[in-house]
Short mmCIF file of C-alpha atoms in Angstrom, two decimals:
data_model
loop_
_atom_site.label_atom_id
_atom_site.label_comp_id
_atom_site.label_asym_id
_atom_site.label_seq_id
_atom_site.Cartn_x
_atom_site.Cartn_y
_atom_site.Cartn_z
CA MET L 1 22.70 -3.95 -18.34
CA THR L 2 20.00 -1.48 -19.10
CA ASP L 3 16.46 -1.48 -20.38
CA ARG L 4 17.23 0.94 -23.16
CA ARG L 5 16.37 -1.47 -25.94
CA ASP L 6 12.66 -1.08 -25.51
CA THR L 7 12.81 2.68 -25.55
CA GLN L 8 15.09 2.67 -28.55
CA GLU L 9 12.54 0.56 -30.33
CA SER L 10 9.77 2.97 -29.48
CA GLN L 11 7.60 4.05 -32.37
CA SER L 12 4.65 6.32 -32.70
CA ASP L 13 1.22 5.25 -31.56
CA SER L 14 -2.23 6.77 -31.60
CA HIS L 15 -1.93 8.98 -28.52
CA GLN L 16 -2.20 12.66 -29.26
CA TYR L 17 -0.96 15.21 -26.79
CA THR L 18 -1.81 18.80 -26.11
CA SER L 19 -0.45 21.37 -23.73
CA SER L 20 -2.73 21.88 -20.76
CA HIS L 21 -1.27 25.23 -19.81
CA SER L 22 1.75 27.43 -20.36
CA ARG L 23 4.86 26.70 -18.33
CA ALA L 24 6.38 30.10 -18.92
CA ASP L 25 5.12 31.36 -15.58
CA ARG L 26 7.01 28.60 -13.83
CA VAL L 27 10.45 29.90 -14.78
CA ARG L 28 12.06 31.57 -11.82
CA SER L 29 13.95 34.81 -12.04
CA ASP L 30 17.04 33.12 -10.61
CA GLY L 31 17.29 30.84 -13.63
CA GLY L 32 15.96 27.75 -11.90
CA THR L 33 12.56 26.36 -12.67
CA THR L 34 9.92 24.95 -10.40
CA LEU L 35 9.70 21.90 -12.66
CA GLY L 36 13.42 21.23 -12.24
CA ARG L 37 13.16 21.84 -8.53
CA ASP L 38 10.20 19.49 -8.17
CA ARG L 39 11.95 16.67 -10.01
CA HIS L 40 15.05 17.12 -7.87
CA ARG L 41 12.94 17.20 -4.70
CA ILE L 42 10.97 14.07 -5.53
CA LEU L 43 14.03 12.05 -6.53
CA ARG L 44 15.78 13.15 -3.36
CA GLU L 45 12.84 11.97 -1.28
CA LEU L 46 12.61 8.67 -3.17
CA ARG L 47 16.29 8.18 -2.47
CA GLY L 48 15.52 8.47 1.24
CA GLU L 49 12.66 5.98 0.98
CA LEU L 50 14.85 3.50 -0.90
CA ALA L 51 17.47 3.78 1.83
CA ARG L 52 14.84 2.66 4.36
CA HIS L 53 13.86 -0.43 2.38
CA PRO L 54 15.24 -3.73 3.73
CA ALA L 55 16.20 -4.97 0.24
CA VAL L 56 18.38 -1.95 -0.51
CA LEU L 57 22.12 -2.08 0.21
CA SER L 58 22.97 1.37 -1.16
CA VAL L 59 21.47 4.09 -3.32
CA GLU L 60 23.03 6.94 -5.23
CA GLY L 61 22.01 9.56 -7.73
CA GLU L 62 23.49 8.78 -11.11
CA LEU L 63 25.26 12.11 -11.06
CA PRO L 64 26.39 13.27 -7.62
CA SER L 65 24.02 15.86 -6.23
CA GLU L 66 22.01 16.06 -9.43
CA TYR L 67 19.76 13.01 -9.16
CA ARG L 68 18.69 12.85 -12.78
CA GLU L 69 18.22 9.18 -11.97
CA LEU L 70 18.67 7.02 -8.91
CA GLN L 71 20.63 3.80 -8.95
CA ALA L 72 20.26 1.37 -6.04
CA THR L 73 22.11 -1.83 -5.24
CA LEU L 74 19.77 -4.52 -3.97
CA ALA L 75 20.30 -7.75 -2.05
CA SER L 76 19.05 -10.41 -4.46
CA SER L 77 18.44 -12.81 -1.61
CA TRP L 78 15.71 -10.54 -0.23
CA PHE L 79 13.73 -11.33 -3.37
CA GLY L 80 14.58 -15.04 -3.16
CA ARG L 81 16.86 -14.77 -6.18
CA SER L 82 20.26 -16.34 -6.73
CA GLY L 83 23.26 -14.07 -7.06
CA GLU L 84 24.55 -11.57 -4.56
CA THR L 85 23.24 -8.26 -5.81
CA ALA L 86 20.98 -6.66 -8.39
CA THR L 87 20.43 -3.07 -9.41
CA LEU L 88 17.37 -0.85 -9.45
CA ARG L 89 17.19 2.21 -11.68
CA ILE L 90 14.63 4.91 -10.99
CA ALA L 91 13.79 7.80 -13.29
CA TRP L 92 10.97 10.22 -12.48
CA ILE L 93 9.55 13.14 -14.47
CA PRO L 94 6.75 14.73 -12.44
CA ASP L 95 3.69 16.39 -13.88
CA PRO L 96 4.54 15.71 -17.53
CA SER L 97 3.46 18.33 -20.01
CA PRO L 98 2.14 17.63 -22.46
CA GLY L 99 0.23 14.70 -21.06
CA PRO L 100 -2.66 12.92 -22.67
CA GLU L 101 -5.53 15.14 -23.69
CA GLU L 102 -7.98 15.88 -20.93
CA SER L 103 -10.53 13.56 -22.48
CA ASP L 104 -7.98 10.76 -22.35
CA ARG L 105 -7.38 11.11 -18.64
CA THR L 106 -10.39 8.94 -17.94
CA SER L 107 -9.29 6.45 -20.57
CA ASP L 108 -7.06 3.45 -20.22
CA ALA L 109 -3.97 5.60 -20.79
CA TRP L 110 -4.22 7.19 -17.36
CA MET L 111 -6.69 4.97 -15.52
CA ARG L 112 -3.93 2.61 -14.50
CA THR L 113 -1.71 5.42 -13.25
CA PRO L 114 -3.20 7.69 -10.59
CA ILE L 115 0.15 9.46 -10.26
CA GLN L 116 0.62 11.79 -13.20
CA ALA L 117 4.29 11.39 -14.00
CA TYR L 118 6.54 9.60 -16.43
CA TYR L 119 8.65 7.10 -14.53
CA THR L 120 10.77 4.00 -14.77
CA ILE L 121 11.57 1.59 -11.98
CA HIS L 122 13.72 -1.11 -13.48
CA TYR L 123 15.40 -4.15 -11.86
CA SER L 124 18.44 -5.82 -13.44
CA GLU L 125 20.52 -8.88 -12.51
CA PRO L 126 24.07 -9.68 -13.67
CA SER L 127 22.67 -12.91 -15.17
CA GLY L 128 20.98 -10.86 -17.88
CA PHE L 129 17.46 -10.99 -16.46
CA ASP L 130 15.78 -7.62 -16.12
CA CYS L 131 12.26 -6.35 -15.56
CA GLY L 132 10.52 -3.19 -14.54
CA PHE L 133 7.51 -0.96 -14.26
CA HIS L 134 7.37 1.87 -16.76
CA CYS L 135 4.89 4.71 -17.15
CA GLU L 136 5.62 6.10 -20.59
CA PRO L 137 4.39 5.58 -24.13
CA ASN L 138 5.41 2.26 -25.63
CA PRO L 139 4.22 0.94 -28.97
CA HIS L 140 4.11 -2.63 -27.67
CA ILE L 141 1.28 -2.08 -25.22
CA ASP L 142 -1.79 0.11 -24.73
CA GLY L 143 -1.77 2.63 -21.93
CA LEU L 144 1.23 4.17 -20.26
CA LEU L 145 1.79 2.05 -17.15
CA HIS L 146 3.05 -1.45 -17.82
CA TYR L 147 5.36 -4.22 -16.69
CA GLN L 148 8.08 -5.56 -18.97
CA GLU L 149 10.45 -8.46 -18.52
CA ARG L 150 13.07 -10.47 -20.38
CA ASP L 151 15.35 -13.34 -19.35
CA ASP L 152 18.40 -12.14 -21.23
CA VAL L 153 19.69 -9.06 -23.00
CA ASP L 154 19.27 -10.83 -26.35
CA ASP L 155 15.63 -11.69 -25.69
CA ARG L 156 12.64 -9.54 -26.55
CA TYR L 157 10.66 -8.00 -23.76
CA THR L 158 7.25 -9.30 -22.86
CA TYR L 159 4.74 -6.65 -21.77
CA GLU L 160 1.60 -6.63 -19.69
CA PRO L 161 -0.58 -3.97 -18.07
CA ALA L 162 0.04 -3.04 -14.44
CA THR L 163 -2.06 -1.34 -11.77
CA PHE L 164 -1.19 0.29 -8.46
CA ASP L 165 -3.21 1.77 -5.62
CA ALA L 166 -0.78 4.28 -4.09
CA ARG L 167 -1.34 7.89 -5.07
CA SER L 168 1.81 9.36 -3.53
CA ALA L 169 5.23 8.89 -5.12
CA SER L 170 6.79 7.57 -1.92
CA GLY L 171 3.95 5.13 -1.21
CA PHE L 172 4.07 4.04 -4.83
CA LEU L 173 7.75 3.14 -4.45
CA TRP L 174 6.96 0.83 -1.52
CA GLU L 175 4.10 -0.74 -3.45
CA VAL L 176 6.34 -1.33 -6.48
CA MET L 177 8.97 -3.00 -4.31
CA ASP L 178 6.27 -5.29 -2.89
CA VAL L 179 4.90 -6.19 -6.32
CA LEU L 180 8.43 -6.66 -7.63
CA ALA L 181 9.14 -9.13 -4.82
CA ASP L 182 6.01 -11.10 -5.81
CA ARG L 183 7.07 -11.12 -9.44
CA LEU L 184 10.61 -12.24 -8.70
CA SER L 185 9.54 -15.04 -6.38
CA ARG L 186 7.38 -16.73 -9.04
CA MET P 1 -2.52 6.13 13.77
CA SER P 2 -4.78 4.07 16.01
CA PRO P 3 -3.11 1.11 17.75
CA ALA P 4 -5.20 -1.37 15.81
CA ASN P 5 -4.23 -1.51 12.17
CA PRO P 6 -7.10 -1.33 9.72
CA PRO P 7 -7.71 -4.86 8.46
CA ASP P 8 -7.52 -3.81 4.84
CA ASP P 9 -4.05 -2.24 4.89
CA PRO P 10 -2.14 -3.80 1.98
CA GLU P 11 1.10 -5.65 2.60
CA TRP P 12 3.31 -2.95 1.10
CA MET P 13 1.87 -0.42 3.51
CA GLU P 14 2.58 -2.72 6.44
CA THR P 15 6.19 -3.02 5.24
CA TRP P 16 6.44 0.76 4.95
CA LYS P 17 5.00 1.23 8.45
CA GLU P 18 7.51 -1.27 9.78
CA HIS P 19 10.46 0.73 8.43
CA ALA P 20 9.30 4.36 8.68
CA SER P 21 7.64 6.25 11.51
CA ALA P 22 4.29 7.99 11.10
CA PHE P 23 6.08 11.35 11.06
CA ASP P 24 8.52 10.17 8.39
CA ARG P 25 5.68 8.84 6.22
CA VAL P 26 3.70 12.07 6.48
CA LYS P 27 6.81 14.07 5.66
CA SER P 28 7.72 11.82 2.75
CA VAL P 29 4.25 11.90 1.20
CA THR P 30 4.19 15.68 1.52
CA MET P 31 7.69 16.17 0.12
CA THR P 32 6.83 14.24 -3.04
CA LEU P 33 3.67 16.19 -3.83
CA SER P 34 3.24 17.75 -7.26
CA GLU P 35 0.33 19.90 -6.08
CA PRO P 36 -0.97 20.98 -2.64
CA GLN P 37 -3.06 18.37 -0.83
CA SER P 38 -5.26 18.30 2.26
CA ALA P 39 -4.42 16.61 5.56
CA PRO P 40 -6.98 13.79 5.03
CA TRP P 41 -5.48 13.02 1.60
CA ILE P 42 -1.96 12.97 3.02
CA ALA P 43 -3.17 10.89 5.99
CA GLU P 44 -4.65 8.23 3.72
CA GLN P 45 -1.49 7.98 1.62
CA ALA P 46 0.77 7.88 4.69
CA ALA P 47 -1.39 5.31 6.52
CA VAL P 48 -2.06 7.52 9.53
CA SER P 49 -5.22 9.04 11.01
CA PRO P 50 -6.22 12.54 9.84
CA ASN P 51 -5.51 13.98 13.29
CA THR P 52 -2.04 12.43 13.34
CA ALA P 53 -1.37 13.87 9.90
CA ARG P 54 -2.55 17.32 11.01
CA ASN P 55 -0.28 17.22 14.07
CA HIS P 56 2.76 16.24 12.04
CA LEU P 57 1.95 18.73 9.29
CA ARG P 58 1.56 21.52 11.86
CA ARG P 59 5.05 20.69 13.15
CA LEU P 60 6.45 20.65 9.61
CA VAL P 61 4.86 24.05 8.97
CA GLU P 62 6.40 25.42 12.19
CA LEU P 63 9.80 24.14 10.99
CA SER P 64 9.27 25.87 7.61
CA VAL P 65 9.59 22.53 5.85
CA VAL P 66 6.02 22.70 4.54
CA THR P 67 3.76 25.58 3.58
CA GLU P 68 0.07 25.74 4.44
CA THR P 69 -2.54 27.45 2.31
CA ALA P 70 -6.28 27.74 2.75
CA ASP P 71 -8.42 26.71 -0.19
CA ASP P 72 -12.18 27.07 0.33
CA GLY P 73 -11.63 26.91 4.08
CA THR P 74 -9.57 23.72 3.89
CA SER P 75 -5.85 23.70 4.62
CA HIS P 76 -3.62 22.34 1.88
CA TYR P 77 0.04 21.51 2.29
CA TYR P 78 3.03 21.64 -0.03
CA PRO P 79 6.83 21.56 0.34
CA ASP P 80 8.28 24.98 1.22
CA PRO P 81 10.33 26.07 -1.82
CA LEU P 82 12.79 28.11 0.26
CA TYR P 83 13.40 25.13 2.56
CA THR P 84 14.06 22.78 -0.36
CA ARG P 85 16.40 25.31 -1.99
CA LEU P 86 18.45 25.96 1.14
CA ARG P 87 18.57 22.22 1.88
CA ASP P 88 19.92 21.55 -1.61
CA ILE P 89 22.53 24.33 -1.28
CA ARG P 90 23.60 23.01 2.11
CA ALA P 91 24.10 19.55 0.57
CA LEU P 92 26.31 21.10 -2.11
CA LEU P 93 28.38 22.96 0.49
CA GLU P 94 28.82 19.81 2.56
CA GLU P 95 29.69 17.48 -0.31
CA THR P 96 31.55 19.66 -2.81
CA THR P 97 34.59 21.92 -2.86
CA LYS P 98 34.45 25.32 -4.51
CA GLN P 99 36.60 24.00 -7.35
CA GLU P 100 34.28 21.02 -7.87
CA LEU P 101 31.30 23.36 -7.91
CA ALA P 102 32.94 25.43 -10.62
CA GLU P 103 33.59 22.26 -12.65
CA GLN P 104 29.99 21.08 -12.23
CA ALA P 105 28.73 24.51 -13.31
CA ALA P 106 30.85 24.30 -16.45
CA GLU P 107 29.51 20.80 -17.22
CA LEU P 108 25.93 21.93 -16.77
CA LYS P 109 26.48 24.95 -19.02
CA THR P 110 27.91 22.59 -21.65
CA ASP P 111 24.85 20.34 -21.37
CA ILE P 112 22.51 23.32 -21.71
CA ALA P 113 24.41 24.62 -24.73
CA ALA P 114 24.14 21.16 -26.32
CA TRP P 115 20.36 21.10 -25.82
CA LYS P 116 20.05 24.56 -27.32
CA THR P 117 21.95 23.39 -30.39
CA GLU P 118 20.32 19.97 -30.71
CA TYR P 119 16.77 21.28 -30.44
CA ASP P 120 17.39 24.76 -31.87
CA ALA P 121 15.66 26.17 -28.80
CA ASP P 122 16.49 28.83 -26.24
CA THR P 123 14.53 27.36 -23.34
CA PRO P 124 13.02 23.99 -22.35
CA ASP P 125 9.59 25.57 -22.72
CA THR P 126 10.16 25.50 -26.47
CA LEU P 127 10.59 21.72 -26.32
CA ARG P 128 7.38 21.36 -24.37
CA GLU P 129 5.60 23.50 -26.95
CA GLN P 130 7.01 21.29 -29.73
CA ALA P 131 5.86 18.21 -27.84
CA ALA P 132 2.34 19.61 -27.62
CA THR P 133 1.82 19.96 -31.35
CA ASP P 134 -0.69 17.64 -32.99
CA THR P 135 1.80 16.23 -35.48
CA VAL P 136 4.12 14.86 -32.78
CA SER P 137 3.65 11.21 -31.85
CA ALA P 138 3.34 10.05 -28.24
CA GLU P 139 6.88 8.64 -28.24
CA GLN P 140 8.31 11.83 -29.72
CA ALA P 141 6.35 13.89 -27.20
CA HIS P 142 7.69 11.74 -24.40
CA GLU P 143 11.27 12.15 -25.64
CA LEU P 144 10.88 15.93 -25.96
CA THR P 145 9.31 16.12 -22.51
CA ARG P 146 12.14 14.09 -21.03
CA ALA P 147 14.73 16.35 -22.67
CA ALA P 148 12.87 19.44 -21.43
CA SER P 149 12.79 18.00 -17.92
CA ASP P 150 16.53 17.20 -18.02
CA TRP P 151 17.16 20.77 -19.16
CA GLU P 152 14.98 22.21 -16.40
CA LEU P 153 16.77 20.04 -13.85
CA ALA P 154 20.14 21.25 -15.12
CA ARG P 155 18.99 24.88 -14.90
CA TYR P 156 17.78 24.39 -11.36
CA HIS P 157 20.98 22.67 -10.35
CA LEU P 158 23.07 25.38 -12.01
CA SER P 159 21.18 28.06 -10.09
CA LEU P 160 21.94 26.17 -6.84
CA ILE P 161 25.62 25.93 -7.72
CA GLN P 162 25.80 29.61 -8.61
CA ASP P 163 24.26 30.49 -5.23
CA ALA P 164 26.68 28.15 -3.47
CA ILE P 165 29.72 29.58 -5.28
CA THR P 166 28.68 33.18 -4.67
CA ASN P 167 28.26 32.60 -0.96
CA TYR P 168 30.75 29.74 -0.50
CA ASP P 169 33.26 31.55 1.67
CA THR P 170 30.54 32.83 4.01
CA TRP P 171 28.35 29.74 4.22
CA ALA P 172 31.02 27.04 4.14
CA SER P 173 32.97 28.68 6.95
CA ASP P 174 29.88 29.41 9.04
CA GLN P 175 27.34 26.62 8.69
CA SER P 176 25.16 28.27 11.30
CA SER P 177 24.33 30.91 8.71
CA LEU P 178 22.20 28.28 6.99
CA SER P 179 18.95 27.80 8.80
CA VAL P 180 18.20 24.27 7.55
#
């Protein structure tokens, strides 16, 4: 099961974007880019942090060695849930460009997300229940960072704003896992 | 970190401290940076004292894992790009045969060709420029940015594979030639 439905349903909203600066100078002469390298580096580090977490049974990049996304297998019992295992999908796009206009960075769009990245951390159970924290435009809710949940794949998601304190990607992952545990134990 | 935990440490930080050492937390915070940061900033995010962070960062600099730059008299730290590149190449050499590397390179080139066709663009920068135009909605901008990022990731990975293939016979047979 995936959380693709909500993104497929995405429609335009009122946010307007502008490029903050040219990325041309970030292209390396060897054909790689610093943006690609940074995304690879951050996902690799998040993979290591997930492996430390007591709820995580295993974690792999979706594509071996590429780490476009991470996919972890979780022990459901750690969250007080029935069933043996659940999955956690993590996507991370650091330093998105374009982001919201500079004037918007003090607005609600970015106020709830001190880490400037597009990301998805999404939990799914074989029962059909899934939920997650997403930082990306979504027409169903104001701002970028939000929580979404549904009981079954045929249900519609419910959305609500989310806030986090961590300002590093690795700390943020631990905070999300803690908040996720609170959510799942309700 | 002082022996006594600050009373206001949130629960998630306590869990992190329980499962990762101070050194590992400092290293992890630093290795996920998107821009250089100071030792006090890293210390706060890693739940260690500033002096502890400085000590660990100094060691990481000595190991060439992290670079140190001075900005207005204050040291800022950032992952060393050469270290991350050699680490990624080493992982490829350890996990992948030369034939598998060639197959992965072909797949990545196919993906890149598909993006060029789909978006009628020569580089991912073009997608980012398209995403920045006023007429593009937030969702469209997000989708273009995600595609550009996937493309950039593929280009980076392809460059790693090309390095690994070029030097496979030397590096795979003599791992000591890799310094990380």
